[in-house]
mmCIF file of C-alpha atoms and ligand atoms in Angstrom:
data_model
loop_
_atom_site.group_PDB
_atom_site.id
_atom_site.type_symbol
_atom_site.label_atom_id
_atom_site.label_comp_id
_atom_site.label_asym_id
_atom_site.label_seq_id
_atom_site.Cartn_x
_atom_site.Cartn_y
_atom_site.Cartn_z
ATOM 1 C CA UNK A 1 146.706 93.901 -66.583
ATOM 2 C CA UNK A 2 146.559 94.408 -62.597
ATOM 3 C CA UNK A 3 145.047 97.504 -61.632
ATOM 4 C CA UNK A 4 145.355 97.782 -57.831
ATOM 5 C CA UNK A 5 148.621 99.698 -56.684
ATOM 6 C CA UNK A 6 149.537 97.690 -53.414
ATOM 7 C CA UNK A 7 152.169 100.052 -52.572
ATOM 8 C CA UNK A 8 149.843 102.890 -52.469
ATOM 9 C CA UNK A 9 147.476 100.605 -50.832
ATOM 10 C CA UNK A 10 149.714 99.715 -47.950
ATOM 11 C CA UNK A 11 150.979 102.854 -47.495
ATOM 12 C CA UNK A 12 147.080 104.460 -47.098
ATOM 13 C CA UNK A 13 146.383 101.520 -44.651
ATOM 14 C CA UNK A 14 149.119 102.174 -42.500
ATOM 15 C CA UNK A 15 148.587 105.368 -42.315
ATOM 16 C CA UNK A 16 144.800 105.388 -41.605
ATOM 17 C CA UNK A 17 146.100 102.679 -39.042
ATOM 18 C CA UNK A 18 148.038 104.951 -37.186
ATOM 19 C CA UNK A 19 144.558 107.469 -36.358
ATOM 20 C CA UNK A 20 143.000 103.876 -34.619
ATOM 21 C CA UNK A 21 142.413 104.860 -31.297
ATOM 22 C CA UNK A 22 139.624 102.328 -30.036
ATOM 23 C CA UNK A 23 138.477 98.722 -30.591
ATOM 24 C CA UNK A 24 135.587 100.130 -32.833
ATOM 25 C CA UNK A 25 138.347 102.090 -34.887
ATOM 26 C CA UNK A 26 140.223 98.934 -35.499
ATOM 27 C CA UNK A 27 137.044 96.994 -36.035
ATOM 28 C CA UNK A 28 136.338 99.636 -39.244
ATOM 29 C CA UNK A 29 139.563 99.466 -40.156
ATOM 30 C CA UNK A 30 139.252 96.018 -40.767
ATOM 31 C CA UNK A 31 136.109 96.164 -42.807
ATOM 32 C CA UNK A 32 137.844 99.067 -44.887
ATOM 33 C CA UNK A 33 141.260 97.357 -45.793
ATOM 34 C CA UNK A 34 140.933 93.703 -45.278
ATOM 35 C CA UNK A 35 136.820 93.185 -45.708
ATOM 36 C CA UNK A 36 134.895 91.678 -48.557
ATOM 37 C CA UNK A 37 134.787 95.471 -50.241
ATOM 38 C CA UNK A 38 138.252 95.830 -49.793
ATOM 39 C CA UNK A 39 141.230 96.849 -52.295
ATOM 40 C CA UNK A 40 142.844 93.690 -51.164
ATOM 41 C CA UNK A 41 139.932 91.404 -51.934
ATOM 42 C CA UNK A 42 139.428 93.126 -55.227
ATOM 43 C CA UNK A 43 143.257 92.565 -56.197
ATOM 44 C CA UNK A 44 142.644 89.056 -55.228
ATOM 45 C CA UNK A 45 139.402 88.877 -57.422
ATOM 46 C CA UNK A 46 141.723 90.587 -60.318
ATOM 47 C CA UNK A 47 143.939 87.245 -60.004
ATOM 48 C CA UNK A 48 141.467 85.541 -62.260
ATOM 49 C CA UNK A 49 141.545 87.867 -65.176
ATOM 50 C CA UNK A 50 145.531 87.498 -64.962
ATOM 51 C CA UNK A 51 147.930 85.163 -67.408
ATOM 52 C CA UNK A 52 149.054 82.640 -65.385
ATOM 53 C CA UNK A 53 152.853 84.243 -65.590
ATOM 54 C CA UNK A 54 151.452 87.687 -64.101
ATOM 55 C CA UNK A 55 149.268 85.751 -61.654
ATOM 56 C CA UNK A 56 152.497 83.473 -60.358
ATOM 57 C CA UNK A 57 154.373 86.848 -59.202
ATOM 58 C CA UNK A 58 151.367 88.688 -58.310
ATOM 59 C CA UNK A 59 149.606 86.579 -56.033
ATOM 60 C CA UNK A 60 152.445 86.472 -53.221
ATOM 61 C CA UNK A 61 152.810 90.084 -53.594
ATOM 62 C CA UNK A 62 149.110 90.622 -53.101
ATOM 63 C CA UNK A 63 149.098 87.900 -50.228
ATOM 64 C CA UNK A 64 152.274 89.351 -48.442
ATOM 65 C CA UNK A 65 150.947 92.599 -48.487
ATOM 66 C CA UNK A 66 147.569 91.237 -46.971
ATOM 67 C CA UNK A 67 149.427 89.118 -44.054
ATOM 68 C CA UNK A 68 151.711 92.613 -43.339
ATOM 69 C CA UNK A 69 148.168 94.363 -43.002
ATOM 70 C CA UNK A 70 147.175 91.821 -40.587
ATOM 71 C CA UNK A 71 150.168 91.721 -38.887
ATOM 72 C CA UNK A 72 150.091 95.484 -38.786
ATOM 73 C CA UNK A 73 146.369 95.158 -37.399
ATOM 74 C CA UNK A 74 147.313 92.794 -34.573
ATOM 75 C CA UNK A 75 150.069 95.267 -33.439
ATOM 76 C CA UNK A 76 147.590 97.861 -33.276
ATOM 77 C CA UNK A 77 145.238 96.081 -31.250
ATOM 78 C CA UNK A 78 147.729 95.559 -28.564
ATOM 79 C CA UNK A 79 148.327 99.251 -28.738
ATOM 80 C CA UNK A 80 144.704 100.188 -28.691
ATOM 81 C CA UNK A 81 144.239 97.629 -25.494
ATOM 82 C CA UNK A 82 147.553 99.080 -23.337
ATOM 83 C CA UNK A 83 146.483 102.357 -23.975
ATOM 84 C CA UNK A 84 142.901 101.857 -22.668
ATOM 85 C CA UNK A 85 144.425 100.175 -19.552
ATOM 86 C CA UNK A 86 146.917 103.213 -19.453
ATOM 87 C CA UNK A 87 144.063 105.699 -19.585
ATOM 88 C CA UNK A 88 142.055 103.969 -16.781
ATOM 89 C CA UNK A 89 145.131 103.743 -14.486
ATOM 90 C CA UNK A 90 145.164 107.794 -14.766
ATOM 91 C CA UNK A 91 141.250 108.336 -14.378
ATOM 92 C CA UNK A 92 141.170 106.040 -11.449
ATOM 93 C CA UNK A 93 144.781 106.590 -9.474
ATOM 94 C CA UNK A 94 144.401 107.168 -5.549
ATOM 95 C CA UNK A 95 145.847 110.589 -4.627
ATOM 96 C CA UNK A 96 146.918 109.241 -1.321
ATOM 97 C CA UNK A 97 147.953 112.966 -0.204
ATOM 98 C CA UNK A 98 144.569 113.917 -0.486
ATOM 99 C CA UNK A 99 142.685 114.083 3.208
ATOM 100 C CA UNK A 100 140.758 110.823 3.983
ATOM 101 C CA UNK A 101 136.791 111.056 4.389
ATOM 102 C CA UNK A 102 135.911 110.255 8.099
ATOM 103 C CA UNK A 103 132.467 109.057 8.805
ATOM 104 C CA UNK A 104 130.478 110.150 11.867
ATOM 105 C CA UNK A 105 130.450 107.700 14.543
ATOM 106 C CA UNK A 106 127.726 107.253 16.909
ATOM 107 C CA UNK A 107 127.768 107.250 20.442
ATOM 108 C CA UNK A 108 125.169 105.260 23.182
ATOM 109 C CA UNK A 109 122.325 107.601 24.584
ATOM 110 C CA UNK A 110 123.609 108.495 28.092
ATOM 111 C CA UNK A 111 120.586 106.302 29.401
ATOM 112 C CA UNK A 112 121.705 103.409 27.585
ATOM 113 C CA UNK A 113 125.635 104.234 28.759
ATOM 114 C CA UNK A 114 124.081 104.047 32.590
ATOM 115 C CA UNK A 115 122.068 100.667 31.697
ATOM 116 C CA UNK A 116 124.912 99.285 30.581
ATOM 117 C CA UNK A 117 127.181 100.401 33.670
ATOM 118 C CA UNK A 118 124.435 99.577 36.117
ATOM 119 C CA UNK A 119 124.117 95.737 34.720
ATOM 120 C CA UNK A 120 127.444 95.441 34.887
ATOM 121 C CA UNK A 121 128.098 96.600 38.413
ATOM 122 C CA UNK A 122 125.223 94.601 39.399
ATOM 123 C CA UNK A 123 126.124 91.366 37.696
ATOM 124 C CA UNK A 124 129.461 91.845 39.295
ATOM 125 C CA UNK A 125 127.819 91.534 42.681
ATOM 126 C CA UNK A 126 125.895 88.414 41.422
ATOM 127 C CA UNK A 127 122.649 89.423 40.724
ATOM 128 C CA UNK A 128 120.905 87.902 37.852
ATOM 129 C CA UNK A 129 118.916 90.262 35.100
ATOM 130 C CA UNK A 130 115.620 89.361 34.749
ATOM 131 C CA UNK A 131 112.790 91.202 32.574
ATOM 132 C CA UNK A 132 108.771 91.965 33.034
ATOM 133 C CA UNK A 133 106.002 93.489 30.972
ATOM 134 C CA UNK A 134 105.553 97.686 31.107
ATOM 135 C CA UNK A 135 101.749 96.848 31.161
ATOM 136 C CA UNK A 136 101.181 95.404 34.307
ATOM 137 C CA UNK A 137 98.229 94.362 36.569
ATOM 138 C CA UNK A 138 97.081 96.321 39.276
ATOM 139 C CA UNK A 139 97.878 93.308 41.672
ATOM 140 C CA UNK A 140 101.534 92.962 40.580
ATOM 141 C CA UNK A 141 102.213 96.936 40.414
ATOM 142 C CA UNK A 142 100.181 97.823 43.487
ATOM 143 C CA UNK A 143 98.200 95.540 45.512
ATOM 144 C CA UNK A 144 100.295 92.462 45.655
ATOM 145 C CA UNK A 145 103.259 94.643 46.954
ATOM 146 C CA UNK A 146 100.660 95.809 49.945
ATOM 147 C CA UNK A 147 99.281 98.879 48.413
ATOM 148 C CA UNK A 148 95.600 97.838 49.206
ATOM 149 C CA UNK A 149 93.021 99.725 47.201
ATOM 150 C CA UNK A 150 92.519 103.027 48.092
ATOM 151 C CA UNK A 151 95.952 103.303 49.823
ATOM 152 C CA UNK A 152 97.228 106.546 50.002
ATOM 153 C CA UNK A 153 100.480 105.630 48.960
ATOM 154 C CA UNK A 154 98.830 105.186 45.470
ATOM 155 C CA UNK A 155 98.571 108.458 45.051
ATOM 156 C CA UNK A 156 102.066 109.288 45.359
ATOM 157 C CA UNK A 157 102.499 107.317 42.534
ATOM 158 C CA UNK A 158 100.399 109.585 39.888
ATOM 159 C CA UNK A 159 99.659 106.674 37.467
ATOM 160 C CA UNK A 160 98.636 106.118 33.628
ATOM 161 C CA UNK A 161 95.610 103.420 34.167
ATOM 162 C CA UNK A 162 94.719 101.891 30.853
ATOM 163 C CA UNK A 163 91.097 100.868 29.075
ATOM 164 C CA UNK A 164 92.181 97.121 29.453
ATOM 165 C CA UNK A 165 92.050 97.641 33.604
ATOM 166 C CA UNK A 166 95.821 97.533 33.381
ATOM 167 C CA UNK A 167 98.306 100.089 33.846
ATOM 168 C CA UNK A 168 101.807 101.307 32.947
ATOM 169 C CA UNK A 169 103.871 99.989 35.681
ATOM 170 C CA UNK A 170 104.671 102.808 37.764
ATOM 171 C CA UNK A 171 107.883 101.136 39.158
ATOM 172 C CA UNK A 172 109.970 98.172 38.059
ATOM 173 C CA UNK A 173 109.031 96.674 41.659
ATOM 174 C CA UNK A 174 106.575 94.934 39.646
ATOM 175 C CA UNK A 175 109.063 92.713 38.550
ATOM 176 C CA UNK A 176 111.415 92.031 41.226
ATOM 177 C CA UNK A 177 109.276 91.233 43.795
ATOM 178 C CA UNK A 178 105.882 90.345 41.849
ATOM 179 C CA UNK A 179 107.285 88.493 38.632
ATOM 180 C CA UNK A 180 110.360 87.347 40.309
ATOM 181 C CA UNK A 181 108.610 85.576 43.521
ATOM 182 C CA UNK A 182 106.454 84.115 41.316
ATOM 183 C CA UNK A 183 109.038 82.527 38.771
ATOM 184 C CA UNK A 184 112.436 82.171 40.822
ATOM 185 C CA UNK A 185 112.901 80.008 43.493
ATOM 186 C CA UNK A 186 114.638 81.411 46.615
ATOM 187 C CA UNK A 187 117.245 82.221 47.390
ATOM 188 C CA UNK A 188 118.072 84.428 44.726
ATOM 189 C CA UNK A 189 119.740 87.788 43.637
ATOM 190 C CA UNK A 190 117.644 89.936 40.914
ATOM 191 C CA UNK A 191 117.472 92.973 39.359
ATOM 192 C CA UNK A 192 115.677 94.425 36.337
ATOM 193 C CA UNK A 193 116.523 97.896 34.573
ATOM 194 C CA UNK A 194 113.715 99.223 32.236
ATOM 195 C CA UNK A 195 110.711 102.008 31.835
ATOM 196 C CA UNK A 196 108.683 103.003 34.132
ATOM 197 C CA UNK A 197 105.629 105.866 33.932
ATOM 198 C CA UNK A 198 104.371 108.367 36.009
ATOM 199 C CA UNK A 199 102.331 111.833 34.971
ATOM 200 C CA UNK A 200 104.961 113.717 36.435
ATOM 201 C CA UNK A 201 107.119 116.638 34.282
ATOM 202 C CA UNK A 202 109.367 118.861 35.716
ATOM 203 C CA UNK A 203 113.287 119.845 35.880
ATOM 204 C CA UNK A 204 113.535 116.556 37.483
ATOM 205 C CA UNK A 205 110.820 114.523 36.610
ATOM 206 C CA UNK A 206 109.658 113.275 33.123
ATOM 207 C CA UNK A 207 106.583 110.864 32.726
ATOM 208 C CA UNK A 208 108.764 108.134 31.351
ATOM 209 C CA UNK A 209 111.727 107.289 32.968
ATOM 210 C CA UNK A 210 114.162 104.579 33.662
ATOM 211 C CA UNK A 211 114.516 102.705 37.235
ATOM 212 C CA UNK A 212 116.952 99.689 38.559
ATOM 213 C CA UNK A 213 115.291 97.358 40.903
ATOM 214 C CA UNK A 214 116.970 94.777 42.981
ATOM 215 C CA UNK A 215 116.020 92.411 45.575
ATOM 216 C CA UNK A 216 117.863 89.890 47.254
ATOM 217 C CA UNK A 217 115.739 87.097 48.597
ATOM 218 C CA UNK A 218 117.190 84.573 51.633
ATOM 219 C CA UNK A 219 117.473 83.044 54.711
ATOM 220 C CA UNK A 220 118.794 85.459 57.609
ATOM 221 C CA UNK A 221 119.187 88.613 56.168
ATOM 222 C CA UNK A 222 119.510 91.392 58.162
ATOM 223 C CA UNK A 223 119.793 95.548 57.900
ATOM 224 C CA UNK A 224 123.377 95.837 57.778
ATOM 225 C CA UNK A 225 123.964 93.346 54.727
ATOM 226 C CA UNK A 226 121.248 95.524 52.977
ATOM 227 C CA UNK A 227 123.018 98.734 53.533
ATOM 228 C CA UNK A 228 126.353 97.217 52.547
ATOM 229 C CA UNK A 229 125.131 95.833 49.638
ATOM 230 C CA UNK A 230 123.456 99.291 48.205
ATOM 231 C CA UNK A 231 126.634 101.027 49.139
ATOM 232 C CA UNK A 232 128.672 98.794 47.290
ATOM 233 C CA UNK A 233 126.445 98.776 44.353
ATOM 234 C CA UNK A 234 126.249 103.001 44.362
ATOM 235 C CA UNK A 235 129.765 103.176 45.145
ATOM 236 C CA UNK A 236 130.634 101.183 41.849
ATOM 237 C CA UNK A 237 128.028 103.028 39.563
ATOM 238 C CA UNK A 238 128.657 106.679 40.644
ATOM 239 C CA UNK A 239 132.701 106.047 40.694
ATOM 240 C CA UNK A 240 133.002 109.333 42.511
ATOM 241 C CA UNK A 241 135.141 109.770 45.695
ATOM 242 C CA UNK A 242 133.518 113.231 46.841
ATOM 243 C CA UNK A 243 129.890 111.656 47.176
ATOM 244 C CA UNK A 244 128.240 110.472 50.173
ATOM 245 C CA UNK A 245 125.493 107.619 50.591
ATOM 246 C CA UNK A 246 122.853 108.308 53.407
ATOM 247 C CA UNK A 247 119.938 106.537 54.603
ATOM 248 C CA UNK A 248 116.827 108.361 55.754
ATOM 249 C CA UNK A 249 113.918 106.954 57.439
ATOM 250 C CA UNK A 250 110.667 106.604 55.177
ATOM 251 C CA UNK A 251 107.736 104.754 54.420
ATOM 252 C CA UNK A 252 106.852 102.474 51.664
ATOM 253 C CA UNK A 253 103.662 99.802 51.783
ATOM 254 C CA UNK A 254 106.019 97.252 50.506
ATOM 255 C CA UNK A 255 108.842 97.601 53.015
ATOM 256 C CA UNK A 256 109.399 97.521 56.470
ATOM 257 C CA UNK A 257 111.649 99.378 57.782
ATOM 258 C CA UNK A 258 111.934 101.834 54.654
ATOM 259 C CA UNK A 259 114.236 104.289 53.898
ATOM 260 C CA UNK A 260 115.202 106.980 51.021
ATOM 261 C CA UNK A 261 118.522 106.613 49.873
ATOM 262 C CA UNK A 262 120.299 110.218 49.239
ATOM 263 C CA UNK A 263 123.415 110.910 47.581
ATOM 264 C CA UNK A 264 125.558 114.060 47.999
ATOM 265 C CA UNK A 265 124.564 116.898 45.218
ATOM 266 C CA UNK A 266 127.054 116.973 42.730
ATOM 267 C CA UNK A 267 125.774 120.044 41.268
ATOM 268 C CA UNK A 268 126.824 122.132 44.193
ATOM 269 C CA UNK A 269 128.809 119.616 46.041
ATOM 270 C CA UNK A 270 127.163 121.887 49.185
ATOM 271 C CA UNK A 271 129.517 124.942 48.072
ATOM 272 C CA UNK A 272 127.525 127.301 46.246
ATOM 273 C CA UNK A 273 124.354 129.341 46.980
ATOM 274 C CA UNK A 274 120.721 128.202 46.182
ATOM 275 C CA UNK A 275 120.902 125.204 44.056
ATOM 276 C CA UNK A 276 117.612 124.691 42.155
ATOM 277 C CA UNK A 277 118.254 120.524 41.562
ATOM 278 C CA UNK A 278 119.051 119.735 45.342
ATOM 279 C CA UNK A 279 116.976 122.953 46.335
ATOM 280 C CA UNK A 280 119.728 123.610 49.036
ATOM 281 C CA UNK A 281 119.614 120.449 50.881
ATOM 282 C CA UNK A 282 122.839 119.276 49.462
ATOM 283 C CA UNK A 283 121.219 115.815 49.001
ATOM 284 C CA UNK A 284 119.761 114.331 46.062
ATOM 285 C CA UNK A 285 117.097 111.377 46.595
ATOM 286 C CA UNK A 286 118.284 107.999 44.535
ATOM 287 C CA UNK A 287 114.949 106.403 45.472
ATOM 288 C CA UNK A 288 113.325 104.008 48.153
ATOM 289 C CA UNK A 289 114.626 100.861 49.637
ATOM 290 C CA UNK A 290 113.927 98.800 52.560
ATOM 291 C CA UNK A 291 113.684 95.204 53.876
ATOM 292 C CA UNK A 292 110.700 93.334 51.874
ATOM 293 C CA UNK A 293 107.367 93.902 53.611
ATOM 294 C CA UNK A 294 106.352 90.334 55.132
ATOM 295 C CA UNK A 295 103.156 91.187 53.395
ATOM 296 C CA UNK A 296 104.438 90.859 50.115
ATOM 297 C CA UNK A 297 106.284 87.422 50.622
ATOM 298 C CA UNK A 298 102.863 86.359 51.612
ATOM 299 C CA UNK A 299 101.428 87.503 48.981
ATOM 300 C CA UNK A 300 103.460 86.197 46.428
ATOM 301 C CA UNK A 301 103.576 82.678 48.275
ATOM 302 C CA UNK A 302 106.724 82.795 50.156
ATOM 303 C CA UNK A 303 106.689 81.844 54.044
ATOM 304 C CA UNK A 304 107.986 85.195 55.613
ATOM 305 C CA UNK A 305 108.895 83.175 58.724
ATOM 306 C CA UNK A 306 111.707 81.520 56.741
ATOM 307 C CA UNK A 307 112.748 83.896 54.035
ATOM 308 C CA UNK A 308 113.387 87.609 54.364
ATOM 309 C CA UNK A 309 114.090 90.035 51.578
ATOM 310 C CA UNK A 310 115.717 93.595 50.762
ATOM 311 C CA UNK A 311 114.727 95.750 47.726
ATOM 312 C CA UNK A 312 115.518 99.075 46.351
ATOM 313 C CA UNK A 313 113.933 100.961 43.056
ATOM 314 C CA UNK A 314 116.432 103.634 42.011
ATOM 315 C CA UNK A 315 116.537 105.844 38.784
ATOM 316 C CA UNK A 316 118.802 105.477 36.249
ATOM 317 C CA UNK A 317 118.413 108.894 34.736
ATOM 318 C CA UNK A 318 119.799 110.375 38.497
ATOM 319 C CA UNK A 319 122.929 108.723 38.747
ATOM 320 C CA UNK A 320 123.915 109.751 35.459
ATOM 321 C CA UNK A 321 123.017 113.257 36.212
ATOM 322 C CA UNK A 322 124.643 112.814 39.731
ATOM 323 C CA UNK A 323 127.784 110.939 38.287
ATOM 324 C CA UNK A 324 128.320 113.696 35.342
ATOM 325 C CA UNK A 325 127.215 116.930 37.537
ATOM 326 C CA UNK A 326 124.117 117.385 35.135
ATOM 327 C CA UNK A 327 121.341 119.730 36.639
ATOM 328 C CA UNK A 328 118.370 118.957 34.364
ATOM 329 C CA UNK A 329 116.549 115.821 33.277
ATOM 330 C CA UNK A 330 114.991 117.318 30.449
ATOM 331 C CA UNK A 331 117.815 117.343 27.522
ATOM 332 C CA UNK A 332 118.099 113.237 27.823
ATOM 333 C CA UNK A 333 114.921 113.312 25.859
ATOM 334 C CA UNK A 334 115.373 116.165 23.619
ATOM 335 C CA UNK A 335 117.102 114.635 21.361
ATOM 336 C CA UNK A 336 119.633 117.971 20.934
ATOM 337 C CA UNK A 337 122.761 115.948 18.810
ATOM 338 C CA UNK A 338 125.042 118.841 20.201
ATOM 339 C CA UNK A 339 123.900 117.962 23.919
ATOM 340 C CA UNK A 340 124.058 114.226 23.428
ATOM 341 C CA UNK A 341 127.333 113.903 21.948
ATOM 342 C CA UNK A 342 129.146 115.341 24.863
ATOM 343 C CA UNK A 343 128.933 112.114 26.435
HETATM 344 ZN ZN1 LIG B 1 122.577 121.178 44.710
#
């Protein structure tokens, strides 16, 4: 006589299945209702105790219930998986109406911008860029450039001397004259942009500053080509219509004749009272320039009777100040982002 009530079993299994919400639940359900210790397995075992007639009707009933339970479990598994996907779609839904997150974009440092602009202008004018060391020999920084030992002009460039006997270059002329003449066959047009070091520190000077130096070395060069080249370069770099460029007679050991190149002070434009940047002169110095001294050419193995050169060494920060009307050089190096990101 069969003891398992198949109808009740099926009803309770179906009811339990409705509470299944995960694959773990479903696994447990299978153990309970279809596993080795389940009622349906017990019912199948009971078949052996039944008479053949009873078995013949009972066995298909049990098999039918078992098959229905398996099919129901299969449907439940599809339902659980669909629900999981739906939950995931809800939890990971992207709300396109929310404001976006905008990352902060960096900008190039003003000096880097100026270095790029200067390099672009000079390359467009046919100059090739060269590089040289910051730590330099006395020969390339001074003596080869016609600053003989004890020359008073050395005092104008208050120098950082190193224990090795070398020094931190006080100008980039060590590259455009010394290294260039040693390494490049004339005729050439070269420039370099880089750091230079002097023991200066005030509103318009810092101990480390940047210079761009250039030299043209060729045959039959004259002063008007020299002035024309500098004017063209500075106009292209400054991109201002309201500035004038002026050449003022000066003295440097490595050039003859030598000039200082001045540009209109864009801080006051000569209109206001005392200007602390140009100190009322209405002009700002760009730097020195001139025809390369024959002694320099000779020092680096070039015959001055055959070749002539002209050269200049200008600051990088200064044209930036002039271009944008910035009165003080020091904020360039104070790393204040509020200041730096204006440019
Ligand atoms: Zn001024």
